[in-house]
Amino acid sequence: TLFPYTTLFRSSVSTPAATGVTLPGLGSTSAADAIANFLGTARKAVDGTGGHLGAAVEHSGVGASATYGQNAAKIAANVDWIAPKIFPSTYAADDYQVSEPNSAPLTIVARALKDWNTAILGTDAVLVPWLQDFTSGTPTYGASEVSDEITGAGDAGINSWVLQNPDGTYTSAALAPSSASATADAPGQL
């Protein structure tokens, strides 16, 4: 077989964030359309093997196409699942009306995922966010913070998620057995 795996995950589909960067070969095609076209081509190849295609995007991918070339709806239309990086430590003060986002993981995750869910409505992509399981600033992230993120995802109707920890050390105390169904992760299932 061409692909020995059933899922192909393209981590961080984006263009450089620097302003004034030109991307040779795009011509009049926008960066957002180029990324969507690339994923559409990849999806056809992966689908032909019976596999699934997923893509990771920055949390700011909702409305940030000018910065990273990411357009949530265009990407979601070309993948089976989309994984925005919803790390509370990357949000600025007062995002989602929260003065200290890193200290309010439940609120940030729930509000961000509601935006993402709305942004990909009308596609068949499943929303599977990356959640923060590492410390960046204060507070120190532990079981309470990671559990709050998982609860926030559930509050937004999302029952599937991926934890991110650059050291590969995960907070098992935050992981409670769940009877939630992944079918609730489809867009619009709030």
C-alpha positions as MATLAB code, in Angstrom:
seq = 'TLFPYTTLFRSSVSTPAATGVTLPGLGSTSAADAIANFLGTARKAVDGTGGHLGAAVEHSGVGASATYGQNAAKIAANVDWIAPKIFPSTYAADDYQVSEPNSAPLTIVARALKDWNTAILGTDAVLVPWLQDFTSGTPTYGASEVSDEITGAGDAGINSWVLQNPDGTYTSAALAPSSASATADAPGQL';
ca = [
       0.000    0.000    0.000;
       1.023    3.578   -0.548;
       0.160    4.682    2.992;
       0.616    2.157    5.813;
      -1.433    4.368    8.152;
      -5.141    5.111    8.262;
      -4.657    8.738    9.304;
      -2.315   11.358    7.898;
      -1.908   14.407   10.130;
      -0.295   17.502    8.682;
       1.063   19.483   11.595;
       0.782   23.255   11.361;
      -0.389   24.103    7.866;
       0.510   27.759    7.562;
       2.588   30.336    5.791;
       5.297   32.432    7.470;
       3.885   34.973    9.904;
       6.292   37.708    8.877;
       4.770   40.611    6.992;
       6.078   41.371    3.540;
       7.085   37.755    2.870;
       6.416   36.678   -0.683;
       5.720   33.071   -1.505;
       7.164   32.172   -4.914;
       4.932   30.238   -7.256;
       1.587   31.363   -5.859;
       0.934   33.956   -8.525;
      -2.481   35.480   -7.862;
      -3.525   32.598   -5.572;
      -3.947   33.699   -1.963;
      -1.990   31.876    0.729;
      -5.285   30.659    2.222;
      -6.357   29.204   -1.132;
      -2.915   27.640   -1.709;
      -3.086   25.852    1.653;
      -6.656   24.699    0.987;
      -5.685   23.486   -2.507;
      -2.691   21.584   -1.102;
      -4.887   19.896    1.496;
      -7.530   19.098   -1.112;
      -4.931   17.362   -3.273;
      -3.532   15.491   -0.269;
      -7.019   14.450    0.828;
      -7.776   12.873   -2.540;
      -4.604   10.780   -2.278;
      -5.291    9.793    1.330;
      -8.994    9.096    0.705;
      -7.981    6.830   -2.169;
      -6.255    4.572    0.366;
      -9.210    4.557    2.767;
      -7.394    6.903    5.132;
      -8.238   10.208    6.786;
      -6.510   13.589    6.649;
      -6.193   16.007    9.546;
      -4.450   19.360    9.898;
      -3.210   21.401   12.841;
      -3.745   25.138   12.768;
      -2.941   28.063   15.020;
      -5.629   29.149   17.477;
      -5.833   32.394   15.601;
      -6.808   30.543   12.408;
     -10.332   31.812   12.910;
     -10.010   35.100   11.043;
      -6.210   35.050   10.762;
      -5.774   34.183    7.096;
      -3.780   37.367    6.483;
      -1.243   36.363    9.134;
      -0.713   32.648    8.592;
      -2.628   31.925    5.413;
      -5.060   29.913    7.493;
      -8.756   30.098    6.818;
     -10.672   27.756    9.106;
     -13.566   27.074    6.736;
     -11.346   26.510    3.681;
      -9.053   24.160    5.570;
     -11.961   22.289    7.184;
     -13.561   21.777    3.770;
     -10.453   19.840    2.699;
      -9.717   17.638    5.726;
     -11.493   14.994    7.762;
     -10.511   16.643   11.037;
      -9.004   19.945   12.065;
      -6.905   20.494   15.179;
      -6.600   24.118   16.298;
      -3.950   24.736   18.937;
      -6.049   26.080   21.802;
      -3.318   26.903   24.300;
      -4.510   29.439   26.910;
      -0.918   30.692   27.277;
      -0.969   31.984   23.685;
      -3.998   34.227   24.116;
      -3.552   37.917   24.882;
      -5.040   39.740   27.842;
      -8.729   40.457   27.266;
      -9.141   37.867   24.502;
     -12.650   36.499   24.988;
     -13.107   39.124   27.711;
     -10.632   37.296   29.997;
      -7.950   39.455   31.621;
      -5.528   36.549   32.239;
      -6.288   33.800   29.682;
      -3.604   31.425   30.961;
      -5.285   31.482   34.377;
      -8.755   30.745   32.939;
      -8.303   27.605   30.803;
     -11.932   26.452   31.024;
     -13.328   29.780   29.814;
     -10.743   30.332   27.067;
     -11.089   26.800   25.666;
     -14.906   26.830   25.749;
     -15.195   30.238   24.076;
     -12.484   29.582   21.491;
     -13.983   26.237   20.487;
     -17.437   27.756   20.092;
     -15.867   30.193   17.610;
     -14.102   27.341   15.829;
     -17.256   25.261   15.726;
     -19.118   28.154   14.137;
     -16.264   28.856   11.687;
     -16.252   25.321   10.266;
     -20.012   24.884   10.192;
     -21.096   23.523    6.822;
     -18.055   21.259    6.462;
     -17.772   17.620    7.413;
     -14.555   18.143    9.379;
     -14.429   16.973   12.966;
     -13.012   19.481   15.447;
     -10.233   17.909   17.555;
      -8.378   20.666   19.434;
      -4.862   20.513   20.789;
      -4.989   21.446   24.455;
      -2.121   22.762   26.566;
      -0.511   20.271   28.961;
       2.601   22.289   29.734;
       3.507   25.368   31.734;
       4.150   28.626   29.923;
       4.102   31.545   32.348;
       1.844   31.464   35.363;
       0.134   29.494   36.708;
       2.019   26.219   36.658;
      -0.128   23.832   34.632;
      -1.195   20.690   36.437;
      -4.202   18.408   36.779;
      -6.623   21.226   37.632;
      -5.740   23.380   34.612;
      -5.662   20.492   32.131;
      -8.931   19.139   33.536;
     -10.457   22.611   33.153;
      -9.421   22.662   29.488;
     -11.036   19.271   28.916;
     -14.190   20.482   30.667;
     -14.155   23.656   28.542;
     -13.958   21.529   25.397;
     -16.903   19.471   26.622;
     -18.849   22.652   27.364;
     -18.348   23.588   23.699;
     -19.644   20.181   22.585;
     -16.199   18.767   21.833;
     -15.368   15.382   23.312;
     -12.201   14.511   21.381;
      -8.948   16.376   21.888;
      -5.175   15.973   21.806;
      -2.849   17.074   24.593;
       0.360   18.899   23.727;
       3.448   18.662   25.895;
       6.806   19.335   24.241;
       8.554   17.067   26.776;
       6.145   14.177   26.210;
       5.148   14.193   29.892;
       1.389   14.268   30.306;
      -0.815   14.965   33.323;
      -2.547   11.615   33.778;
      -4.400   12.884   36.873;
      -6.423   15.155   34.553;
      -7.627   12.249   32.444;
     -10.851   10.793   33.749;
     -12.618    7.966   31.923;
     -15.395    9.339   29.750;
     -18.490    7.892   28.174;
     -18.780   10.828   25.757;
     -19.338   10.074   22.109;
     -16.976   11.453   19.464;
     -19.982   11.874   17.153;
     -20.766   15.082   19.073;
     -17.571   16.619   17.677;
     -19.042   17.378   14.258;
     -19.435   21.078   13.404;
     -22.585   22.675   14.715;
     -23.119   20.085   17.418;
     -23.226   22.529   20.343;
];
